[in-house]
mmCIF file with all atom_site columns, C-alpha atoms and ligand atoms in Angstrom:
data_model
loop_
_atom_site.group_PDB
_atom_site.id
_atom_site.type_symbol
_atom_site.label_atom_id
_atom_site.label_alt_id
_atom_site.label_comp_id
_atom_site.label_asym_id
_atom_site.label_entity_id
_atom_site.label_seq_id
_atom_site.pdbx_PDB_ins_code
_atom_site.Cartn_x
_atom_site.Cartn_y
_atom_site.Cartn_z
_atom_site.occupancy
_atom_site.B_iso_or_equiv
_atom_site.pdbx_formal_charge
_atom_site.auth_seq_id
_atom_site.auth_comp_id
_atom_site.auth_asym_id
_atom_site.auth_atom_id
_atom_site.pdbx_PDB_model_num
ATOM   1   C  CA  . MET A 1 1   ? -6.335  18.893  1.935   1.00 0.00 ? 456  MET A CA  1
ATOM   2   C  CA  . ASN A 1 2   ? -2.637  18.168  1.727   1.00 0.00 ? 457  ASN A CA  1
ATOM   3   C  CA  . ASN A 1 3   ? -2.214  15.272  -0.632  1.00 0.00 ? 458  ASN A CA  1
ATOM   4   C  CA  . ASN A 1 4   ? 1.492   14.845  -0.028  1.00 0.00 ? 459  ASN A CA  1
ATOM   5   C  CA  . ILE A 1 5   ? 0.885   13.269  3.322   1.00 0.00 ? 460  ILE A CA  1
ATOM   6   C  CA  . ARG A 1 6   ? 0.570   9.504   3.358   1.00 0.00 ? 461  ARG A CA  1
ATOM   7   C  CA  . THR A 1 7   ? -0.343  7.205   6.196   1.00 0.00 ? 462  THR A CA  1
ATOM   8   C  CA  . LEU A 1 8   ? 1.299   3.941   7.082   1.00 0.00 ? 463  LEU A CA  1
ATOM   9   C  CA  . VAL A 1 9   ? -1.334  1.316   7.947   1.00 0.00 ? 464  VAL A CA  1
ATOM   10  C  CA  . LEU A 1 10  ? -0.353  -1.449  10.354  1.00 0.00 ? 465  LEU A CA  1
ATOM   11  C  CA  . ASN A 1 11  ? -2.223  -4.679  10.864  1.00 0.00 ? 466  ASN A CA  1
ATOM   12  C  CA  . SER A 1 12  ? -3.560  -5.311  14.372  1.00 0.00 ? 467  SER A CA  1
ATOM   13  C  CA  . THR A 1 13  ? -0.314  -7.258  14.941  1.00 0.00 ? 468  THR A CA  1
ATOM   14  C  CA  . PHE A 1 14  ? 1.616   -4.050  14.096  1.00 0.00 ? 469  PHE A CA  1
ATOM   15  C  CA  . ARG A 1 15  ? 2.941   -5.567  10.906  1.00 0.00 ? 470  ARG A CA  1
ATOM   16  C  CA  . PRO A 1 16  ? 2.976   -2.946  8.107   1.00 0.00 ? 471  PRO A CA  1
ATOM   17  C  CA  . LEU A 1 17  ? 0.238   -3.555  5.557   1.00 0.00 ? 472  LEU A CA  1
ATOM   18  C  CA  . SER A 1 18  ? 0.157   -0.625  3.196   1.00 0.00 ? 473  SER A CA  1
ATOM   19  C  CA  . VAL A 1 19  ? 0.386   3.090   2.667   1.00 0.00 ? 474  VAL A CA  1
ATOM   20  C  CA  . VAL A 1 20  ? -2.764  5.092   2.022   1.00 0.00 ? 475  VAL A CA  1
ATOM   21  C  CA  . ASN A 1 21  ? -3.662  8.621   0.936   1.00 0.00 ? 476  ASN A CA  1
ATOM   22  C  CA  . PRO A 1 22  ? -5.516  11.038  3.263   1.00 0.00 ? 477  PRO A CA  1
ATOM   23  C  CA  . LYS A 1 23  ? -8.905  10.306  1.722   1.00 0.00 ? 478  LYS A CA  1
ATOM   24  C  CA  . ARG A 1 24  ? -8.592  6.587   2.427   1.00 0.00 ? 479  ARG A CA  1
ATOM   25  C  CA  . CYS A 1 25  ? -7.118  7.241   5.858   1.00 0.00 ? 480  CYS A CA  1
ATOM   26  C  CA  . ILE A 1 26  ? -9.997  9.510   6.857   1.00 0.00 ? 481  ILE A CA  1
ATOM   27  C  CA  . SER A 1 27  ? -12.461 6.939   5.617   1.00 0.00 ? 482  SER A CA  1
ATOM   28  C  CA  . LEU A 1 28  ? -10.822 4.313   7.868   1.00 0.00 ? 483  LEU A CA  1
ATOM   29  C  CA  . LEU A 1 29  ? -10.924 6.709   10.839  1.00 0.00 ? 484  LEU A CA  1
ATOM   30  C  CA  . MET A 1 30  ? -14.546 7.714   10.256  1.00 0.00 ? 485  MET A CA  1
ATOM   31  C  CA  . ARG A 1 31  ? -15.602 4.077   10.134  1.00 0.00 ? 486  ARG A CA  1
ATOM   32  C  CA  . ASP A 1 32  ? -13.677 3.465   13.378  1.00 0.00 ? 487  ASP A CA  1
ATOM   33  C  CA  . LYS A 1 33  ? -11.473 0.819   11.739  1.00 0.00 ? 488  LYS A CA  1
ATOM   34  C  CA  . VAL A 1 34  ? -8.153  2.244   12.921  1.00 0.00 ? 489  VAL A CA  1
ATOM   35  C  CA  . THR A 1 35  ? -6.471  3.973   15.842  1.00 0.00 ? 490  THR A CA  1
ATOM   36  C  CA  . SER A 1 36  ? -3.944  6.712   15.220  1.00 0.00 ? 491  SER A CA  1
ATOM   37  C  CA  . LEU A 1 37  ? -0.460  6.032   16.604  1.00 0.00 ? 492  LEU A CA  1
ATOM   38  C  CA  . VAL A 1 38  ? 1.307   9.105   15.276  1.00 0.00 ? 493  VAL A CA  1
ATOM   39  C  CA  . ASP A 1 39  ? -0.505  12.270  14.230  1.00 0.00 ? 494  ASP A CA  1
ATOM   40  C  CA  . SER A 1 40  ? 0.725   14.718  11.640  1.00 0.00 ? 495  SER A CA  1
ATOM   41  C  CA  . SER A 1 41  ? 0.358   18.472  12.077  1.00 0.00 ? 496  SER A CA  1
ATOM   42  C  CA  . ILE A 1 42  ? -2.130  18.533  9.207   1.00 0.00 ? 497  ILE A CA  1
ATOM   43  C  CA  . LYS A 1 43  ? -5.746  18.901  10.218  1.00 0.00 ? 498  LYS A CA  1
ATOM   44  C  CA  . PHE A 1 44  ? -8.792  17.521  8.541   1.00 0.00 ? 499  PHE A CA  1
ATOM   45  C  CA  . HIS A 1 45  ? -11.973 19.529  9.062   1.00 0.00 ? 500  HIS A CA  1
ATOM   46  C  CA  . SER A 1 46  ? -15.295 17.791  8.863   1.00 0.00 ? 501  SER A CA  1
ATOM   47  C  CA  . GLU A 1 47  ? -18.698 19.406  9.426   1.00 0.00 ? 502  GLU A CA  1
ATOM   48  C  CA  . LYS A 1 48  ? -18.661 18.569  13.105  1.00 0.00 ? 503  LYS A CA  1
ATOM   49  C  CA  . ASP A 1 49  ? -15.064 18.601  14.206  1.00 0.00 ? 504  ASP A CA  1
ATOM   50  C  CA  . SER A 1 50  ? -11.459 18.615  13.136  1.00 0.00 ? 505  SER A CA  1
ATOM   51  C  CA  . PHE A 1 51  ? -8.643  16.196  13.811  1.00 0.00 ? 506  PHE A CA  1
ATOM   52  C  CA  . ALA A 1 52  ? -5.073  15.575  12.788  1.00 0.00 ? 507  ALA A CA  1
ATOM   53  C  CA  . ILE A 1 53  ? -4.430  13.308  9.847   1.00 0.00 ? 508  ILE A CA  1
ATOM   54  C  CA  . PRO A 1 54  ? -2.344  10.429  11.206  1.00 0.00 ? 509  PRO A CA  1
ATOM   55  C  CA  . LYS A 1 55  ? 1.054   9.424   9.889   1.00 0.00 ? 510  LYS A CA  1
ATOM   56  C  CA  . VAL A 1 56  ? 0.672   5.928   11.316  1.00 0.00 ? 511  VAL A CA  1
ATOM   57  C  CA  . VAL A 1 57  ? -2.501  4.011   12.143  1.00 0.00 ? 512  VAL A CA  1
ATOM   58  C  CA  . VAL A 1 58  ? -3.119  0.502   13.426  1.00 0.00 ? 513  VAL A CA  1
ATOM   59  C  CA  . LEU A 1 59  ? -6.141  -1.555  12.424  1.00 0.00 ? 514  LEU A CA  1
ATOM   60  C  CA  . LYS A 1 60  ? -8.539  -2.597  15.178  1.00 0.00 ? 515  LYS A CA  1
ATOM   61  C  CA  . TYR A 1 61  ? -8.954  -6.006  13.608  1.00 0.00 ? 516  TYR A CA  1
ATOM   62  C  CA  . TYR A 1 62  ? -6.647  -8.516  11.962  1.00 0.00 ? 517  TYR A CA  1
ATOM   63  C  CA  . VAL A 1 63  ? -6.519  -8.644  8.184   1.00 0.00 ? 518  VAL A CA  1
ATOM   64  C  CA  . LYS A 1 64  ? -5.503  -11.868 6.526   1.00 0.00 ? 519  LYS A CA  1
ATOM   65  C  CA  . ALA A 1 65  ? -5.127  -11.330 2.821   1.00 0.00 ? 520  ALA A CA  1
ATOM   66  C  CA  . PRO A 1 66  ? -3.329  -12.942 -0.078  1.00 0.00 ? 521  PRO A CA  1
ATOM   67  C  CA  . TYR A 1 67  ? -1.219  -9.888  -0.720  1.00 0.00 ? 522  TYR A CA  1
ATOM   68  C  CA  . ALA A 1 68  ? 0.752   -11.383 -3.558  1.00 0.00 ? 523  ALA A CA  1
ATOM   69  C  CA  . ARG A 1 69  ? -2.393  -11.410 -5.645  1.00 0.00 ? 524  ARG A CA  1
ATOM   70  C  CA  . ARG A 1 70  ? -2.954  -7.748  -5.078  1.00 0.00 ? 525  ARG A CA  1
ATOM   71  C  CA  . ILE A 1 71  ? 0.494   -6.654  -6.135  1.00 0.00 ? 526  ILE A CA  1
ATOM   72  C  CA  . ALA A 1 72  ? 0.523   -5.444  -9.710  1.00 0.00 ? 527  ALA A CA  1
ATOM   73  C  CA  . LEU A 1 73  ? 2.948   -7.269  -11.952 1.00 0.00 ? 528  LEU A CA  1
ATOM   74  C  CA  . ASN A 1 74  ? 4.977   -4.428  -13.383 1.00 0.00 ? 529  ASN A CA  1
ATOM   75  C  CA  . LYS A 1 75  ? 8.583   -3.316  -13.742 1.00 0.00 ? 530  LYS A CA  1
ATOM   76  C  CA  . ASP A 1 76  ? 8.649   -1.262  -10.532 1.00 0.00 ? 531  ASP A CA  1
ATOM   77  C  CA  . ASN A 1 77  ? 7.365   -4.164  -8.464  1.00 0.00 ? 532  ASN A CA  1
ATOM   78  C  CA  . ILE A 1 78  ? 9.717   -6.689  -10.082 1.00 0.00 ? 533  ILE A CA  1
ATOM   79  C  CA  . PHE A 1 79  ? 12.570  -4.304  -9.178  1.00 0.00 ? 534  PHE A CA  1
ATOM   80  C  CA  . ILE A 1 80  ? 11.381  -4.140  -5.564  1.00 0.00 ? 535  ILE A CA  1
ATOM   81  C  CA  . ARG A 1 81  ? 11.074  -7.926  -5.320  1.00 0.00 ? 536  ARG A CA  1
ATOM   82  C  CA  . ASP A 1 82  ? 14.558  -8.366  -6.796  1.00 0.00 ? 537  ASP A CA  1
ATOM   83  C  CA  . ASN A 1 83  ? 16.103  -5.546  -4.734  1.00 0.00 ? 538  ASN A CA  1
ATOM   84  C  CA  . TYR A 1 84  ? 16.954  -3.575  -7.906  1.00 0.00 ? 539  TYR A CA  1
ATOM   85  C  CA  . ILE A 1 85  ? 19.622  -6.155  -8.717  1.00 0.00 ? 540  ILE A CA  1
ATOM   86  C  CA  . CYS A 1 86  ? 20.187  -7.934  -12.034 1.00 0.00 ? 541  CYS A CA  1
ATOM   87  C  CA  . GLN A 1 87  ? 19.294  -11.549 -11.300 1.00 0.00 ? 542  GLN A CA  1
ATOM   88  C  CA  . TYR A 1 88  ? 21.956  -12.789 -13.706 1.00 0.00 ? 543  TYR A CA  1
ATOM   89  C  CA  . CYS A 1 89  ? 25.044  -10.755 -12.726 1.00 0.00 ? 544  CYS A CA  1
ATOM   90  C  CA  . SER A 1 90  ? 24.192  -8.755  -9.549  1.00 0.00 ? 545  SER A CA  1
ATOM   91  C  CA  . SER A 1 91  ? 24.734  -5.331  -11.092 1.00 0.00 ? 546  SER A CA  1
ATOM   92  C  CA  . SER A 1 92  ? 22.071  -2.621  -11.035 1.00 0.00 ? 547  SER A CA  1
ATOM   93  C  CA  . ALA A 1 93  ? 18.850  -3.617  -12.739 1.00 0.00 ? 548  ALA A CA  1
ATOM   94  C  CA  . GLU A 1 94  ? 17.766  -1.490  -15.645 1.00 0.00 ? 549  GLU A CA  1
ATOM   95  C  CA  . SER A 1 95  ? 15.065  -3.584  -17.242 1.00 0.00 ? 550  SER A CA  1
ATOM   96  C  CA  . ILE A 1 96  ? 13.167  -6.817  -16.873 1.00 0.00 ? 551  ILE A CA  1
ATOM   97  C  CA  . ASP A 1 97  ? 13.639  -10.110 -18.687 1.00 0.00 ? 552  ASP A CA  1
ATOM   98  C  CA  . HIS A 1 98  ? 11.268  -12.961 -19.411 1.00 0.00 ? 553  HIS A CA  1
ATOM   99  C  CA  . ILE A 1 99  ? 13.313  -16.060 -18.530 1.00 0.00 ? 554  ILE A CA  1
ATOM   100 C  CA  . VAL A 1 100 ? 11.444  -18.091 -21.097 1.00 0.00 ? 555  VAL A CA  1
ATOM   101 C  CA  . PRO A 1 101 ? 10.927  -15.449 -23.771 1.00 0.00 ? 556  PRO A CA  1
ATOM   102 C  CA  . LYS A 1 102 ? 7.364   -14.648 -24.737 1.00 0.00 ? 557  LYS A CA  1
ATOM   103 C  CA  . SER A 1 103 ? 8.332   -15.543 -28.299 1.00 0.00 ? 558  SER A CA  1
ATOM   104 C  CA  . ARG A 1 104 ? 9.147   -19.054 -27.066 1.00 0.00 ? 559  ARG A CA  1
ATOM   105 C  CA  . GLY A 1 105 ? 5.916   -19.454 -25.147 1.00 0.00 ? 560  GLY A CA  1
ATOM   106 C  CA  . GLY A 1 106 ? 6.960   -17.886 -21.835 1.00 0.00 ? 561  GLY A CA  1
ATOM   107 C  CA  . GLU A 1 107 ? 4.245   -16.479 -19.605 1.00 0.00 ? 562  GLU A CA  1
ATOM   108 C  CA  . HIS A 1 108 ? 4.070   -12.918 -18.342 1.00 0.00 ? 563  HIS A CA  1
ATOM   109 C  CA  . GLU A 1 109 ? 4.040   -13.904 -14.676 1.00 0.00 ? 564  GLU A CA  1
ATOM   110 C  CA  . TRP A 1 110 ? 6.118   -13.414 -11.503 1.00 0.00 ? 565  TRP A CA  1
ATOM   111 C  CA  . LYS A 1 111 ? 7.979   -16.705 -11.812 1.00 0.00 ? 566  LYS A CA  1
ATOM   112 C  CA  . ASN A 1 112 ? 9.065   -16.029 -15.381 1.00 0.00 ? 567  ASN A CA  1
ATOM   113 C  CA  . ILE A 1 113 ? 10.258  -12.453 -14.986 1.00 0.00 ? 568  ILE A CA  1
ATOM   114 C  CA  . VAL A 1 114 ? 13.410  -11.089 -13.364 1.00 0.00 ? 569  VAL A CA  1
ATOM   115 C  CA  . ALA A 1 115 ? 15.093  -7.739  -12.991 1.00 0.00 ? 570  ALA A CA  1
ATOM   116 C  CA  . CYS A 1 116 ? 18.180  -7.509  -15.172 1.00 0.00 ? 571  CYS A CA  1
ATOM   117 C  CA  . CYS A 1 117 ? 20.801  -5.118  -16.485 1.00 0.00 ? 572  CYS A CA  1
ATOM   118 C  CA  . LYS A 1 118 ? 21.031  -3.982  -20.086 1.00 0.00 ? 573  LYS A CA  1
ATOM   119 C  CA  . THR A 1 119 ? 24.115  -6.091  -20.801 1.00 0.00 ? 574  THR A CA  1
ATOM   120 C  CA  . CYS A 1 120 ? 22.498  -9.307  -19.624 1.00 0.00 ? 575  CYS A CA  1
ATOM   121 C  CA  . ASN A 1 121 ? 19.272  -8.415  -21.373 1.00 0.00 ? 576  ASN A CA  1
ATOM   122 C  CA  . LEU A 1 122 ? 21.177  -8.111  -24.647 1.00 0.00 ? 577  LEU A CA  1
ATOM   123 C  CA  . LYS A 1 123 ? 23.023  -11.387 -24.075 1.00 0.00 ? 578  LYS A CA  1
ATOM   124 C  CA  . LYS A 1 124 ? 19.810  -13.144 -23.183 1.00 0.00 ? 579  LYS A CA  1
ATOM   125 C  CA  . ALA A 1 125 ? 17.709  -11.694 -26.025 1.00 0.00 ? 580  ALA A CA  1
ATOM   126 C  CA  . ASP A 1 126 ? 15.128  -14.299 -27.050 1.00 0.00 ? 581  ASP A CA  1
ATOM   127 C  CA  . LYS A 1 127 ? 17.194  -17.305 -26.029 1.00 0.00 ? 582  LYS A CA  1
ATOM   128 C  CA  . LEU A 1 128 ? 16.366  -19.897 -23.416 1.00 0.00 ? 583  LEU A CA  1
ATOM   129 C  CA  . LEU A 1 129 ? 18.581  -19.859 -20.337 1.00 0.00 ? 584  LEU A CA  1
ATOM   130 C  CA  . HIS A 1 130 ? 20.526  -23.019 -21.269 1.00 0.00 ? 585  HIS A CA  1
ATOM   131 C  CA  . GLU A 1 131 ? 21.343  -21.492 -24.645 1.00 0.00 ? 586  GLU A CA  1
ATOM   132 C  CA  . THR A 1 132 ? 23.277  -18.729 -22.869 1.00 0.00 ? 587  THR A CA  1
ATOM   133 C  CA  . HIS A 1 133 ? 26.077  -18.623 -20.282 1.00 0.00 ? 588  HIS A CA  1
ATOM   134 C  CA  . LEU A 1 134 ? 23.770  -16.847 -17.860 1.00 0.00 ? 589  LEU A CA  1
ATOM   135 C  CA  . THR A 1 135 ? 22.532  -18.348 -14.626 1.00 0.00 ? 590  THR A CA  1
ATOM   136 C  CA  . LEU A 1 136 ? 19.966  -17.059 -12.175 1.00 0.00 ? 591  LEU A CA  1
ATOM   137 C  CA  . LEU A 1 137 ? 21.048  -15.880 -8.721  1.00 0.00 ? 592  LEU A CA  1
ATOM   138 C  CA  . LYS A 1 138 ? 17.826  -17.415 -7.428  1.00 0.00 ? 593  LYS A CA  1
ATOM   139 C  CA  . ASN A 1 139 ? 14.581  -18.661 -8.851  1.00 0.00 ? 594  ASN A CA  1
ATOM   140 C  CA  . PRO A 1 140 ? 12.028  -15.872 -9.067  1.00 0.00 ? 595  PRO A CA  1
ATOM   141 C  CA  . ARG A 1 141 ? 9.020   -16.232 -6.823  1.00 0.00 ? 596  ARG A CA  1
ATOM   142 C  CA  . LEU A 1 142 ? 5.760   -14.559 -6.021  1.00 0.00 ? 597  LEU A CA  1
ATOM   143 C  CA  . PRO A 1 143 ? 6.278   -11.463 -3.862  1.00 0.00 ? 598  PRO A CA  1
ATOM   144 C  CA  . SER A 1 144 ? 6.774   -12.433 -0.236  1.00 0.00 ? 599  SER A CA  1
ATOM   145 C  CA  . ASP A 1 145 ? 4.728   -11.332 2.764   1.00 0.00 ? 600  ASP A CA  1
ATOM   146 C  CA  . ASN A 1 146 ? 7.147   -8.514  3.424   1.00 0.00 ? 601  ASN A CA  1
ATOM   147 C  CA  . PHE A 1 147 ? 6.785   -7.086  -0.099  1.00 0.00 ? 602  PHE A CA  1
ATOM   148 C  CA  . TRP A 1 148 ? 4.940   -4.023  1.165   1.00 0.00 ? 603  TRP A CA  1
ATOM   149 C  CA  . ILE A 1 149 ? 7.640   -3.339  3.702   1.00 0.00 ? 604  ILE A CA  1
ATOM   150 C  CA  . LYS A 1 150 ? 10.271  -3.480  0.985   1.00 0.00 ? 605  LYS A CA  1
ATOM   151 C  CA  . ALA A 1 151 ? 8.110   -1.272  -1.234  1.00 0.00 ? 606  ALA A CA  1
ATOM   152 C  CA  . ILE A 1 152 ? 7.557   1.257   1.541   1.00 0.00 ? 607  ILE A CA  1
ATOM   153 C  CA  . LEU A 1 153 ? 11.259  1.336   2.426   1.00 0.00 ? 608  LEU A CA  1
ATOM   154 C  CA  . SER A 1 154 ? 12.197  1.964   -1.189  1.00 0.00 ? 609  SER A CA  1
ATOM   155 C  CA  . SER A 1 155 ? 9.805   4.910   -1.525  1.00 0.00 ? 610  SER A CA  1
ATOM   156 C  CA  . SER A 1 156 ? 11.412  7.476   0.840   1.00 0.00 ? 611  SER A CA  1
ATOM   157 C  CA  . PRO A 1 157 ? 9.359   6.629   3.918   1.00 0.00 ? 612  PRO A CA  1
ATOM   158 C  CA  . ASP A 1 158 ? 8.232   9.256   6.400   1.00 0.00 ? 613  ASP A CA  1
ATOM   159 C  CA  . PRO A 1 159 ? 10.727  9.262   9.323   1.00 0.00 ? 614  PRO A CA  1
ATOM   160 C  CA  . ALA A 1 160 ? 7.801   8.707   11.705  1.00 0.00 ? 615  ALA A CA  1
ATOM   161 C  CA  . TRP A 1 161 ? 7.225   5.299   10.098  1.00 0.00 ? 616  TRP A CA  1
ATOM   162 C  CA  . LYS A 1 162 ? 10.699  4.012   10.742  1.00 0.00 ? 617  LYS A CA  1
ATOM   163 C  CA  . LYS A 1 163 ? 10.267  2.299   14.057  1.00 0.00 ? 618  LYS A CA  1
ATOM   164 C  CA  . TYR A 1 164 ? 7.132   0.522   12.828  1.00 0.00 ? 619  TYR A CA  1
ATOM   165 C  CA  . LEU A 1 165 ? 8.891   -0.726  9.705   1.00 0.00 ? 620  LEU A CA  1
ATOM   166 C  CA  . MET A 1 166 ? 11.775  -2.092  11.767  1.00 0.00 ? 621  MET A CA  1
ATOM   167 C  CA  . THR A 1 167 ? 9.559   -4.270  13.935  1.00 0.00 ? 622  THR A CA  1
ATOM   168 C  CA  . ALA A 1 168 ? 8.295   -6.137  10.890  1.00 0.00 ? 623  ALA A CA  1
HETATM 169 ZN ZN1 . LIG B 2 .   ? 23.315  -8.370  -15.546 1.00 0.00 ? 1034 LIG B ZN1 1
#
């Protein structure tokens, strides 16, 4: 099976939900949970029949899920949330910063972490914000509902996904 192919999964409202690998996609198809909207040219052969692995599927039922809780808190995802921009000076982000440093009791959580550049990270060091001349562009928040769309768009999406990502 070709593992390079990935499938965009849309909610029943056509809002993008996630991207899955072929194994997960086939499992959704076999359990009749999704309908294919765009097929790839790659075939999956089961014992009984063969069918194309979809590039885009839509769920047959509506999923309501607290997505923010499922998004791993890591550097890549902080970068996606913050659009790869240093939240102190707007230049390209190169690292992440704990606003209240861990050494000063700051938590490792979405609202205390921002993407930042190396220069700002050095200036900030283990100081509190008011002890520096830095200010935040905006207060960091939990990832929004469209986090997955941002994540998908930043990961070289399949051209076949484009029109479904735009409707979001
Ligand atoms: Zn900066």
